[in-house]
PDB file of C-alpha atoms in Angstrom:
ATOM      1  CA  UNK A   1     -87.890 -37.267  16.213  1.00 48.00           C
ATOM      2  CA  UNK A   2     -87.189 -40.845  15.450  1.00 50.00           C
ATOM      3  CA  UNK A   3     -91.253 -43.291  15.606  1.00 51.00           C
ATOM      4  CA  UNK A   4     -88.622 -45.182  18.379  1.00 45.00           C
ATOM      5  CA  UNK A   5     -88.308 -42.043  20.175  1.00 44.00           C
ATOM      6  CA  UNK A   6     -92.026 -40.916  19.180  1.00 50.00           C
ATOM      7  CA  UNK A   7     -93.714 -44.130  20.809  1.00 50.00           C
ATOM      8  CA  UNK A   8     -91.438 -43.791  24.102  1.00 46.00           C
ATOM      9  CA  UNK A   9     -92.914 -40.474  24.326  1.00 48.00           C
ATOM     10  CA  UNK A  10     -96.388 -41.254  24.053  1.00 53.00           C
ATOM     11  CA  UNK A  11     -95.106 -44.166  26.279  1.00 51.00           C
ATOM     12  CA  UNK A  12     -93.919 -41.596  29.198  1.00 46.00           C
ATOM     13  CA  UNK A  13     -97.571 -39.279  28.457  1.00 50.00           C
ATOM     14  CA  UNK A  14     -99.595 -42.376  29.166  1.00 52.00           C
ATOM     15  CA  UNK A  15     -97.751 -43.700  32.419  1.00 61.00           C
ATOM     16  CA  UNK A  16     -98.040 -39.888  33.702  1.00 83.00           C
ATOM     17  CA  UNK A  17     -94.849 -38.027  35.233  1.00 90.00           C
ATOM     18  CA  UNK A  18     -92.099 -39.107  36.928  1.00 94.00           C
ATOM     19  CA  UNK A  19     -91.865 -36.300  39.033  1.00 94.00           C
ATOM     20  CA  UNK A  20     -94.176 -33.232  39.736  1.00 95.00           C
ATOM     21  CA  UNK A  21     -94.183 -30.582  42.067  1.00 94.00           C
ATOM     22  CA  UNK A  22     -97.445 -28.667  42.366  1.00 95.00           C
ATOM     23  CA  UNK A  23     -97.427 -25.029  43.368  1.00 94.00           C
ATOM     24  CA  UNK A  24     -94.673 -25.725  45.862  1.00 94.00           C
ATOM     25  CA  UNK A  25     -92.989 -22.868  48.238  1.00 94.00           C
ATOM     26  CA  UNK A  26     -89.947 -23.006  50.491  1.00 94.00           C
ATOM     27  CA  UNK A  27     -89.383 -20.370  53.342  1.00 93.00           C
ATOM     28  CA  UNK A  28     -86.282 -19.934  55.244  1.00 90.00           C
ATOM     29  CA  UNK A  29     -88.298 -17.811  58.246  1.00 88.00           C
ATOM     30  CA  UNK A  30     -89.509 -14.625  56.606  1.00 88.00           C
ATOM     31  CA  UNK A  31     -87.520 -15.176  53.533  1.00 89.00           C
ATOM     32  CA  UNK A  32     -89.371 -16.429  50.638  1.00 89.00           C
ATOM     33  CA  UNK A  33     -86.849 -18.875  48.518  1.00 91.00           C
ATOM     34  CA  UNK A  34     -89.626 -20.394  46.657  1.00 93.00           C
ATOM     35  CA  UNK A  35     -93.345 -19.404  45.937  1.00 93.00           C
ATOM     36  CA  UNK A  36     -95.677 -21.516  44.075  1.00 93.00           C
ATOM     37  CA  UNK A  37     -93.552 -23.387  41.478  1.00 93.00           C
ATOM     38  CA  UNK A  38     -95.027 -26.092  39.938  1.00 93.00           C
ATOM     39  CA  UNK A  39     -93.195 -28.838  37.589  1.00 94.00           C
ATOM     40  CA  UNK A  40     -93.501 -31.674  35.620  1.00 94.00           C
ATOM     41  CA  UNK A  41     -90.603 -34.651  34.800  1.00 95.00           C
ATOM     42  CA  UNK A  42     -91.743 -37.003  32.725  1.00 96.00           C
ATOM     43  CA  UNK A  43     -89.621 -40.387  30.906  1.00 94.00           C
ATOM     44  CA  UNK A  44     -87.801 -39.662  27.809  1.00 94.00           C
ATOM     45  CA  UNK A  45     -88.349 -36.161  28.388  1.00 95.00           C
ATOM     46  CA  UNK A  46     -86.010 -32.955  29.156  1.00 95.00           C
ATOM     47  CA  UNK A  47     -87.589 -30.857  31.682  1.00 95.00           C
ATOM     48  CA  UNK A  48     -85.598 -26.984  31.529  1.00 95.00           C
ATOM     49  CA  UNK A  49     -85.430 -24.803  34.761  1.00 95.00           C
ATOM     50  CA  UNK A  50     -84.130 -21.579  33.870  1.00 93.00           C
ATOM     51  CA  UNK A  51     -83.624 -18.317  35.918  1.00 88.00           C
ATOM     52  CA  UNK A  52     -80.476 -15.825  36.878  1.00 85.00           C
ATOM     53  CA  UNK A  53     -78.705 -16.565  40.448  1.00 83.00           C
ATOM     54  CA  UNK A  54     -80.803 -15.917  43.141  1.00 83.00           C
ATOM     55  CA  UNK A  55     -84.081 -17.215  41.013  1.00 88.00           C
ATOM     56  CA  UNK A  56     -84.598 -20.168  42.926  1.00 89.00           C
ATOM     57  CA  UNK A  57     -82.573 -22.753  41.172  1.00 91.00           C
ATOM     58  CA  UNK A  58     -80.410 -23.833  43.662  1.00 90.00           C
ATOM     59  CA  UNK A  59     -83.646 -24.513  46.223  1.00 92.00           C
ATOM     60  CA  UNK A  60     -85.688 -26.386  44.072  1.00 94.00           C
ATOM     61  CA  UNK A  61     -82.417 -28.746  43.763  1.00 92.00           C
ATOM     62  CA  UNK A  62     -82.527 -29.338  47.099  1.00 92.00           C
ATOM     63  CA  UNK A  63     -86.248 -29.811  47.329  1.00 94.00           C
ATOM     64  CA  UNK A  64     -86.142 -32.462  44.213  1.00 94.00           C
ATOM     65  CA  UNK A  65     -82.795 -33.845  45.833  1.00 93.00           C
ATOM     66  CA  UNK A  66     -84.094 -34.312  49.241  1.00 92.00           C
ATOM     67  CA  UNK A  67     -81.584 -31.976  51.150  1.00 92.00           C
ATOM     68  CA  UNK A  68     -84.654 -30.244  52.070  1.00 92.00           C
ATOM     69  CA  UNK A  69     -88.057 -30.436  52.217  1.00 92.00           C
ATOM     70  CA  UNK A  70     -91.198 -28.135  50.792  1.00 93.00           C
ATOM     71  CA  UNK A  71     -93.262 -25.874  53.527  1.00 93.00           C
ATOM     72  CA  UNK A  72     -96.426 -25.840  50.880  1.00 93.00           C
ATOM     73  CA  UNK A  73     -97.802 -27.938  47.874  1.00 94.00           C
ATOM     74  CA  UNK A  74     -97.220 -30.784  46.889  1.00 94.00           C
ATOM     75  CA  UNK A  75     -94.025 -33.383  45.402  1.00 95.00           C
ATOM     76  CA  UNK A  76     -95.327 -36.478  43.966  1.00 94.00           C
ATOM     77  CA  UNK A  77     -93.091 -39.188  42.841  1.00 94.00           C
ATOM     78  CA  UNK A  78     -94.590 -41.616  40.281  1.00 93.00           C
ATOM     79  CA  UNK A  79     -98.150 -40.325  41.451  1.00 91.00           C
ATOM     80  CA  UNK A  80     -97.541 -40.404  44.984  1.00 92.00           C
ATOM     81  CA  UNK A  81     -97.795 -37.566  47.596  1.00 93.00           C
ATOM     82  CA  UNK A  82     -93.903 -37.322  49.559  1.00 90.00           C
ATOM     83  CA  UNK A  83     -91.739 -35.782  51.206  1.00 91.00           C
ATOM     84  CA  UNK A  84     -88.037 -36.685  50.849  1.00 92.00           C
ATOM     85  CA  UNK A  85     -86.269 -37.301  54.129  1.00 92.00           C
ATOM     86  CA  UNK A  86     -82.429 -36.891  52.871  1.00 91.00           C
ATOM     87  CA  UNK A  87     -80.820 -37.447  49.876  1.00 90.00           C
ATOM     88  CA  UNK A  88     -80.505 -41.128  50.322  1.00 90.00           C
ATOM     89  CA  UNK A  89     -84.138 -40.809  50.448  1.00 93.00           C
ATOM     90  CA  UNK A  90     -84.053 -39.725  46.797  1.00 93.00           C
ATOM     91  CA  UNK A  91     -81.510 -42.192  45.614  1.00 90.00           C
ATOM     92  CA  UNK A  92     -83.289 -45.035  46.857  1.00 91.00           C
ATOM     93  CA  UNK A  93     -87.004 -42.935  44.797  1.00 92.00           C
ATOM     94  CA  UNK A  94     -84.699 -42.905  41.438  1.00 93.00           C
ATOM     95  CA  UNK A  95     -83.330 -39.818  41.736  1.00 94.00           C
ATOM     96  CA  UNK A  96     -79.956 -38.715  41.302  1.00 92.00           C
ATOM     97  CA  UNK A  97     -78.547 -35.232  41.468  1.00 91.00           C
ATOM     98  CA  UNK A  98     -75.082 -34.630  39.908  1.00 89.00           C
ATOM     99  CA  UNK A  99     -74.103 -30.798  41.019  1.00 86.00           C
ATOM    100  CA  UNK A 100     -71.730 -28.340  39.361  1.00 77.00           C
ATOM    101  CA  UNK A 101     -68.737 -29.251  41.436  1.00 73.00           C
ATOM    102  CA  UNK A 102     -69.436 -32.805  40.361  1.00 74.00           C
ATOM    103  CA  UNK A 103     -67.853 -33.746  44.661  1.00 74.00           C
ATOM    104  CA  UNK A 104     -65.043 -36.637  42.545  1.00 82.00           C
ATOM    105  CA  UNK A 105     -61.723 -36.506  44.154  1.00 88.00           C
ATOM    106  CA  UNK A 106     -59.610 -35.657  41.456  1.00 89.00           C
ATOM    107  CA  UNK A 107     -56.425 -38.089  41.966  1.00 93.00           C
ATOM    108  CA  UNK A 108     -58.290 -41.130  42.295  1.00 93.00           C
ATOM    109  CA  UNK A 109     -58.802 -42.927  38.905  1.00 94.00           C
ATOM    110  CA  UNK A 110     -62.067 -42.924  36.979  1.00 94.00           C
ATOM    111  CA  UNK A 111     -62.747 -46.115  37.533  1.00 94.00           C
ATOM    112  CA  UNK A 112     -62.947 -45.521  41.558  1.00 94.00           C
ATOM    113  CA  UNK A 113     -64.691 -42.326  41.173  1.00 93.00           C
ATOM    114  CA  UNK A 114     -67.570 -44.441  39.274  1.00 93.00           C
ATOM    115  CA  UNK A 115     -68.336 -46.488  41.685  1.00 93.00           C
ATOM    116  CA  UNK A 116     -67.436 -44.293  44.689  1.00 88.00           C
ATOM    117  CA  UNK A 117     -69.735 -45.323  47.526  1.00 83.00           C
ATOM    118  CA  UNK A 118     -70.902 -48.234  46.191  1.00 87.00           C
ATOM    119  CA  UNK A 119     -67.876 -50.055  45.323  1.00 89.00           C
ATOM    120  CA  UNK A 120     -68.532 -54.119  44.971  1.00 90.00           C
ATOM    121  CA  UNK A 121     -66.628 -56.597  46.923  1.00 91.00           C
ATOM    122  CA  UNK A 122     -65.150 -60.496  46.725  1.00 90.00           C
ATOM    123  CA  UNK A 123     -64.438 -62.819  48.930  1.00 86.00           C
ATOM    124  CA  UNK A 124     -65.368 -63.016  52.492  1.00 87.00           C
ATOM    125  CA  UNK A 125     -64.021 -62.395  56.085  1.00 85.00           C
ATOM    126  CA  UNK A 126     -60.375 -61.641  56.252  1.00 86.00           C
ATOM    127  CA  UNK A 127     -60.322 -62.540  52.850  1.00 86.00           C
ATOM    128  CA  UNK A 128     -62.937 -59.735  51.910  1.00 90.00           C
ATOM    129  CA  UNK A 129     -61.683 -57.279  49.020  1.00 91.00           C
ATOM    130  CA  UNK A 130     -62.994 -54.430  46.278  1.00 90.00           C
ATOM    131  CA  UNK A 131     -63.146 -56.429  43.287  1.00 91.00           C
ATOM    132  CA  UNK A 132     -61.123 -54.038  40.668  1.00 92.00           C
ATOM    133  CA  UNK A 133     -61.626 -56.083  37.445  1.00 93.00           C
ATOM    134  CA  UNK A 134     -65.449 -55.741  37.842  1.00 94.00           C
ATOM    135  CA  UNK A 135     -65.405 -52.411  38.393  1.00 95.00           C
ATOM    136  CA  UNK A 136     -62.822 -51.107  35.731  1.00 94.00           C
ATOM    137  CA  UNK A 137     -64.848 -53.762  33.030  1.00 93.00           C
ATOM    138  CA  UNK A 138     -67.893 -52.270  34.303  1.00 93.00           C
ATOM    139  CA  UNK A 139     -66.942 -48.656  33.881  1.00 93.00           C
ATOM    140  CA  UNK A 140     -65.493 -49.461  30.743  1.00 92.00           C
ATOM    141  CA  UNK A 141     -68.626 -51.003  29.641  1.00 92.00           C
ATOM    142  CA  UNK A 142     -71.158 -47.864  30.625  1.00 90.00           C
ATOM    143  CA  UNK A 143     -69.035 -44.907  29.681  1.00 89.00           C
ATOM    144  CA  UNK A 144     -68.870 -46.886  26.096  1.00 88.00           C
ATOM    145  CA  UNK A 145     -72.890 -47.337  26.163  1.00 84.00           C
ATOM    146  CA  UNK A 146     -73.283 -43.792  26.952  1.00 80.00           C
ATOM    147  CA  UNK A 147     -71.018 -43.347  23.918  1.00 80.00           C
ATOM    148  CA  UNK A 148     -68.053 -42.105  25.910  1.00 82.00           C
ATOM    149  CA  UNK A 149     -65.297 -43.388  24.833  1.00 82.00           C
ATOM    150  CA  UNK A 150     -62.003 -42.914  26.907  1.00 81.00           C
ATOM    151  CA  UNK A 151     -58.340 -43.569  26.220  1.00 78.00           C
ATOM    152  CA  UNK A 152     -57.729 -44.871  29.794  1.00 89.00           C
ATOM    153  CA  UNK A 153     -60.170 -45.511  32.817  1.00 92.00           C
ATOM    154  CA  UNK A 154     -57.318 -45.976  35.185  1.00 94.00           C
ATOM    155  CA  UNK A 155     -56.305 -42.572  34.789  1.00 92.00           C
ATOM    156  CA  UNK A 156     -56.991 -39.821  37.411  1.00 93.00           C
ATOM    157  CA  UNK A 157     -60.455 -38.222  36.555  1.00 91.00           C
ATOM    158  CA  UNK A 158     -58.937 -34.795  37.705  1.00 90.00           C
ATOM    159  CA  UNK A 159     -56.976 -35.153  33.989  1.00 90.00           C
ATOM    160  CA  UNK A 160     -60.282 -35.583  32.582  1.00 87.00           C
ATOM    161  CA  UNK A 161     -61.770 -32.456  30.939  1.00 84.00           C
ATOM    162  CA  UNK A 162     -64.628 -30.868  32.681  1.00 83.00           C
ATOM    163  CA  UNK A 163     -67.010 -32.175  30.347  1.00 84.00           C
ATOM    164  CA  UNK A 164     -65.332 -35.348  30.172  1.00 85.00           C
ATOM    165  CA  UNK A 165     -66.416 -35.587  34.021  1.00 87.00           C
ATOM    166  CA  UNK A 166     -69.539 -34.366  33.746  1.00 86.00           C
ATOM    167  CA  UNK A 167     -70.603 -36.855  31.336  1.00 87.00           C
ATOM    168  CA  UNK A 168     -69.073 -39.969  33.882  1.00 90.00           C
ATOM    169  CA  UNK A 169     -71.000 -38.747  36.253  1.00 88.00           C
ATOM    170  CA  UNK A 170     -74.331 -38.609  34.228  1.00 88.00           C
ATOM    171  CA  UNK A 171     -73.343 -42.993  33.040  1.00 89.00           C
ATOM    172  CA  UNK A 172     -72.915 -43.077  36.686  1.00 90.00           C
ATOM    173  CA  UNK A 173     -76.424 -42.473  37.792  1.00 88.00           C
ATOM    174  CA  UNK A 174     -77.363 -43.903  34.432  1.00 87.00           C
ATOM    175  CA  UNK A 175     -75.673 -47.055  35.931  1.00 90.00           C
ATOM    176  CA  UNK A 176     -77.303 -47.020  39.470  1.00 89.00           C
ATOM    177  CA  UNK A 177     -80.588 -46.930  38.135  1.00 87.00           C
ATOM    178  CA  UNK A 178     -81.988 -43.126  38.372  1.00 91.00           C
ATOM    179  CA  UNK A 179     -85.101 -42.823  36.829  1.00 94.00           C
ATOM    180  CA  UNK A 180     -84.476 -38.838  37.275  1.00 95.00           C
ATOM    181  CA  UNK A 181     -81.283 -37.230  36.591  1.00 94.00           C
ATOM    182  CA  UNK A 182     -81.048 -33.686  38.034  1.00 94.00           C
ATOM    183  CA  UNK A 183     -78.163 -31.552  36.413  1.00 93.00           C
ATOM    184  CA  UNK A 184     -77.073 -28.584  38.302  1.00 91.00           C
ATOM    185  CA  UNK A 185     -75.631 -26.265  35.879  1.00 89.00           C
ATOM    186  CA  UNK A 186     -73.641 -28.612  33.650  1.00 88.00           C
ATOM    187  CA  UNK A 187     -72.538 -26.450  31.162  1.00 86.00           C
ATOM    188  CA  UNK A 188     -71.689 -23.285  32.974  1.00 84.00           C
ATOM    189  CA  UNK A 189     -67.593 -23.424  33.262  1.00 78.00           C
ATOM    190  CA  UNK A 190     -67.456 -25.015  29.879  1.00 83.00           C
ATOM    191  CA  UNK A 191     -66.676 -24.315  26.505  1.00 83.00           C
ATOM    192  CA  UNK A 192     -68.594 -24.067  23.453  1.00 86.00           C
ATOM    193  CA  UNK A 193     -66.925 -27.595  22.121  1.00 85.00           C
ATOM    194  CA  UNK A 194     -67.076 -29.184  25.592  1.00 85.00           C
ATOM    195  CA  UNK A 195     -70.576 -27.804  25.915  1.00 88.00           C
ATOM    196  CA  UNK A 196     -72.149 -29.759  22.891  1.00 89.00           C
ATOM    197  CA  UNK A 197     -70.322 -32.770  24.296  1.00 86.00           C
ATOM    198  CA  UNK A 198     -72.372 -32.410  27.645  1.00 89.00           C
ATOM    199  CA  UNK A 199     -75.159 -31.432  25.821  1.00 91.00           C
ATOM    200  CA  UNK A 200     -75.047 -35.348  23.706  1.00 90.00           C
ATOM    201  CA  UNK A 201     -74.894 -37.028  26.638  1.00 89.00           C
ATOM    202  CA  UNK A 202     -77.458 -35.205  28.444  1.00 92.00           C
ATOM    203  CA  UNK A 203     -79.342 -36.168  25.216  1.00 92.00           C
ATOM    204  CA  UNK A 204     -78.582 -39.832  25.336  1.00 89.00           C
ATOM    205  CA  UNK A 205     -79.898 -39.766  28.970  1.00 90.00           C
ATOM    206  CA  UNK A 206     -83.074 -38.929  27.641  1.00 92.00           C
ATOM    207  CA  UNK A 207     -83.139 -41.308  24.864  1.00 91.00           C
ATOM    208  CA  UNK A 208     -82.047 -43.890  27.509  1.00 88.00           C
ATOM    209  CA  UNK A 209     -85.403 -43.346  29.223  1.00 91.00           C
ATOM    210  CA  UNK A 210     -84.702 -41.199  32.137  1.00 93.00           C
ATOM    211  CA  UNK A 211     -86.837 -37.880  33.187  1.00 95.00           C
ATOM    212  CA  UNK A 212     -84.070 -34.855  33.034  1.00 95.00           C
ATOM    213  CA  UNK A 213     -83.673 -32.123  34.998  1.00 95.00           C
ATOM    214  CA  UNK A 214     -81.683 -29.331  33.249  1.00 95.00           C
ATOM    215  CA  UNK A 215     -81.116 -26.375  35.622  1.00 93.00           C
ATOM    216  CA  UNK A 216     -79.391 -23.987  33.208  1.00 91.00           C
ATOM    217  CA  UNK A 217     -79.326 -19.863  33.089  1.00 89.00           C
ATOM    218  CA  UNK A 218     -78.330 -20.345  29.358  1.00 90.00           C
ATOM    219  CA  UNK A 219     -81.687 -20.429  27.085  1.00 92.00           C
ATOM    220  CA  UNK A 220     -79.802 -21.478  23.864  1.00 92.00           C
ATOM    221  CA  UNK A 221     -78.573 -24.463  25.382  1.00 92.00           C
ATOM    222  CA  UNK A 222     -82.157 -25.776  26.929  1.00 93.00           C
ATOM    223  CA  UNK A 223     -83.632 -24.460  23.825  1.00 93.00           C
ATOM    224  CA  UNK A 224     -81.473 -27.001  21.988  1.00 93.00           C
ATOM    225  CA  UNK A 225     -82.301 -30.193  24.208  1.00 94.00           C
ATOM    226  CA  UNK A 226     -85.180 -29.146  26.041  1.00 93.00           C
ATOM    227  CA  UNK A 227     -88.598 -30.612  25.900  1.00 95.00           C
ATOM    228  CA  UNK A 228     -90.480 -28.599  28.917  1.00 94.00           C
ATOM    229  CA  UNK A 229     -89.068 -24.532  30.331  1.00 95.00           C
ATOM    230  CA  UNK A 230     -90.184 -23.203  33.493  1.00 94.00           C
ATOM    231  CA  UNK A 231     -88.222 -19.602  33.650  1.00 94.00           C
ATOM    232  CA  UNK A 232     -88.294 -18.715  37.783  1.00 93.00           C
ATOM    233  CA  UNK A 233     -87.849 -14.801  38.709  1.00 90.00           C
ATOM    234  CA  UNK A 234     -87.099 -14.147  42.217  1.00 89.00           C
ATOM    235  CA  UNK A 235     -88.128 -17.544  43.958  1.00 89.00           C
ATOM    236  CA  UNK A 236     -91.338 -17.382  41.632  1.00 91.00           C
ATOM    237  CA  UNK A 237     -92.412 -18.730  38.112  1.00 91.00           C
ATOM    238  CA  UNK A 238     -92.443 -16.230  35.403  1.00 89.00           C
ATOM    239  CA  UNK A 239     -93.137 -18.603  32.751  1.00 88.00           C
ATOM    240  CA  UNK A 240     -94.318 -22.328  31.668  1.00 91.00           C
ATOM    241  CA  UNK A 241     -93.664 -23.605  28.180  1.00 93.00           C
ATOM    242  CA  UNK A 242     -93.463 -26.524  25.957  1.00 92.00           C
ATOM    243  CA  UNK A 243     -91.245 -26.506  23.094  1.00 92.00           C
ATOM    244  CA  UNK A 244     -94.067 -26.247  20.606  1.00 92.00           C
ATOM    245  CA  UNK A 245     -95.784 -22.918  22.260  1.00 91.00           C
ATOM    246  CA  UNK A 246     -92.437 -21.226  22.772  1.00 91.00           C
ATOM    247  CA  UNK A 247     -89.183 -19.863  19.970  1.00 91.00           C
ATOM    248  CA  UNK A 248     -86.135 -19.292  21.181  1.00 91.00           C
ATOM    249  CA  UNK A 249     -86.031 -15.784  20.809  1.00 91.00           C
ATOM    250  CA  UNK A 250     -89.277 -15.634  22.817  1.00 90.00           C
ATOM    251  CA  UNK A 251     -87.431 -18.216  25.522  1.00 90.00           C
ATOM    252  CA  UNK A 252     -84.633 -15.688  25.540  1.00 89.00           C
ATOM    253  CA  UNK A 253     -86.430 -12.600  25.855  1.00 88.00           C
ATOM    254  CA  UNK A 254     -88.425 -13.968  28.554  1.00 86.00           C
ATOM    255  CA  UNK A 255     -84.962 -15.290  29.893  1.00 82.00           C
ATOM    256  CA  UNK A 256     -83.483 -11.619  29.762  1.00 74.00           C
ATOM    257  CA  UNK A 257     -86.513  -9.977  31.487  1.00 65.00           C
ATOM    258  CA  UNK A 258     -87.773  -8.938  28.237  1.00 57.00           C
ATOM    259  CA  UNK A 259     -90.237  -5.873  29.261  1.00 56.00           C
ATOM    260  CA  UNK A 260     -87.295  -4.472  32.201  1.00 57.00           C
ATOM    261  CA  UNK A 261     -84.757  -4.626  29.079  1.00 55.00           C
ATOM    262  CA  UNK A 262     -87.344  -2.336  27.098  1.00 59.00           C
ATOM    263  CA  UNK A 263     -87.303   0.475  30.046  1.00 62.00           C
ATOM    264  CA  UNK A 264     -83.460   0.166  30.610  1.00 57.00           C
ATOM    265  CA  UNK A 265     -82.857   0.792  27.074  1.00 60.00           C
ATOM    266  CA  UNK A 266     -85.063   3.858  27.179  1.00 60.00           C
ATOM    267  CA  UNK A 267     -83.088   5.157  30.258  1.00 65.00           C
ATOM    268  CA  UNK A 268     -80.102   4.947  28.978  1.00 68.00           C
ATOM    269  CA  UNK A 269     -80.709   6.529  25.390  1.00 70.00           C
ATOM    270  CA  UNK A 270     -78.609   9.008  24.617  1.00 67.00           C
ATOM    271  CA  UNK A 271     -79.967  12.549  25.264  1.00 61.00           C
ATOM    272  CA  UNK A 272     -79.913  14.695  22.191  1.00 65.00           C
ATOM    273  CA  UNK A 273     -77.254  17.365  22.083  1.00 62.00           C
ATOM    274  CA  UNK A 274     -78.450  20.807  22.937  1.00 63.00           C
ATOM    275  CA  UNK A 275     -78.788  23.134  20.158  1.00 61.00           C
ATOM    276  CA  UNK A 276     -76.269  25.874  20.210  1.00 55.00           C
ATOM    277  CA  UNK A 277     -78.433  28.902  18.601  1.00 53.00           C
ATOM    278  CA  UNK A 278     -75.781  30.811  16.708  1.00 55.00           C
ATOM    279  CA  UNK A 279     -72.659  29.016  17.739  1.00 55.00           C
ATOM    280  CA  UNK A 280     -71.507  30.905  20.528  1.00 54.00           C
ATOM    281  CA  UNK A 281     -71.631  29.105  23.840  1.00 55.00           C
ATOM    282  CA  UNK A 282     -74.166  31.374  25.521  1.00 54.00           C
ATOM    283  CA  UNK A 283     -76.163  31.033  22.261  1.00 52.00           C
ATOM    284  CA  UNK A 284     -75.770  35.090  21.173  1.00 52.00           C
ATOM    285  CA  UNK A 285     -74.620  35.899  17.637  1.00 54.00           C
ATOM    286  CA  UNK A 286     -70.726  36.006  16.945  1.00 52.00           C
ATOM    287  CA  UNK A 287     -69.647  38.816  14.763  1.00 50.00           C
TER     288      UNK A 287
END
């Protein structure tokens, strides 16, 4: 760690967390999605949320996101108690989700994707019109700050590589001002190579000053960017690190369901071979 990147985070300590949930549950009538989950997002800082499907992952998305809301605990943004009302809520708090299908439509160019919802305007009246220059310049511009650095931002961002769009989306709500950037799954469909790409710019997001969000079922990848690893099991925490109290091969055990690995592997050990007293098959002499 860089003194920069050393004072930033002693910076983001002091001013508290970005984000926290504390001990928060979400039920879906009798069904119990999430149970007491707490977690903490702070500035400059990678926050991990591991777990197989069906751990919870996908609901505390929506909670952070504002697609729904928590039945118990509590979600504080900078401090304060709330409870998001819809995911333009969330935008307008600093946070910005980008999921695994990434919602772009593929033929439009990458330019228009960027600013897709939010495109500026000149002129006035009848006269009124999407001012292209500022947004290609201005896509131009980010993607290069991020350090992503493409051949042609008037090409269709279906040509782009998945990573590729992955990281336009994260200079996107770089661009718009997120303070927290939630990542559904970013490097699931990917690639080793296109992995580390993601991975960079997921990196330069937190050097940038944003809280992160990783939601990731692979520990080697949080392990390499990760700051902070809550591991959920079945809508429920089975673990709260920091990367100084917690190895990789510990992460990953704990990932894998470390103790339920031990008993399977003692199940399925081979049985030793029955002796065969004498060599016949009903175990009497042969002559």
């Amino acid at each position: 760690m860089t003194a920069a990147q050393a004072r930033a985070t002693e910076d983001a300590e002091s001013r508290g967390a970005l984000v926290e949930l504390d001990h928060v549950s979400k039920f879906y009538g009798n069904i119990k999605a999430l149970t007491d989950v707490s977690l903490e997002v702070h500035a400059g800082e990678i926050s991990c949320v591991l777990g197989d499907n069906g751990a919870g992952k996908s609901t505390l998305i929506k909670i952070i996101s504002g697609l729904h809301q928590h039945d118990a605990g509590t979600f504080r943004i900078d401090g304060e108690d709330t409870v998001l009302a819809n995911p333009r809520d969330a935008l307008d708090r600093g946070i910005a989700t980008v999921y695994q299908d990434l919602a772009v439509v593929p033929l439009m160019p990458v330019w228009r994707n960027f600013f897709l919802g939010s495109e500026p305007t000149k002129g006035t009246g009848p006269f009124k019109r999407l001012d292209v220059a500022l947004m290609r310049e201005t896509t131009r511009r980010e993607l290069l700050r991020m350090g992503i650095d493409l051949r042609d931002v008037d090409q269709p961002i279906g040509t782009l590589s998945g990573g590729e769009r992955q990281c336009v989306a994260i200079a996107r709500a770089v661009y718009f001002g997120a303070k927290v950037l939630v990542l559904d799954e970013p490097t699931a469909a990917l690639g080793v190579k296109q992995s580390g790409v993601v991975l960079k710019y997921v990196a330069a997001a937190r050097d940038a000053g944003l809280g992160v969000v990783l939601i990731t079922h692979n520990p080697h990848h949080a392990y390499l960017v990760g700051d902070r690893f809550v591991l959920l099991k079945r809508g429920a925490m089975s673990g709260s690190h920091t990367k100084d109290d917690v190895t990789l091969d510990e992460l990953t055990r704990q990932m894998a369901g470390g103790s339920e690995l031990e008993e399977l592997s003692h199940e399925l050990e081979r049985a030793p071979a029955p002796d065969r007293l004498g060599g016949g098959p009903t175990g009497a002499d042969t002559p």
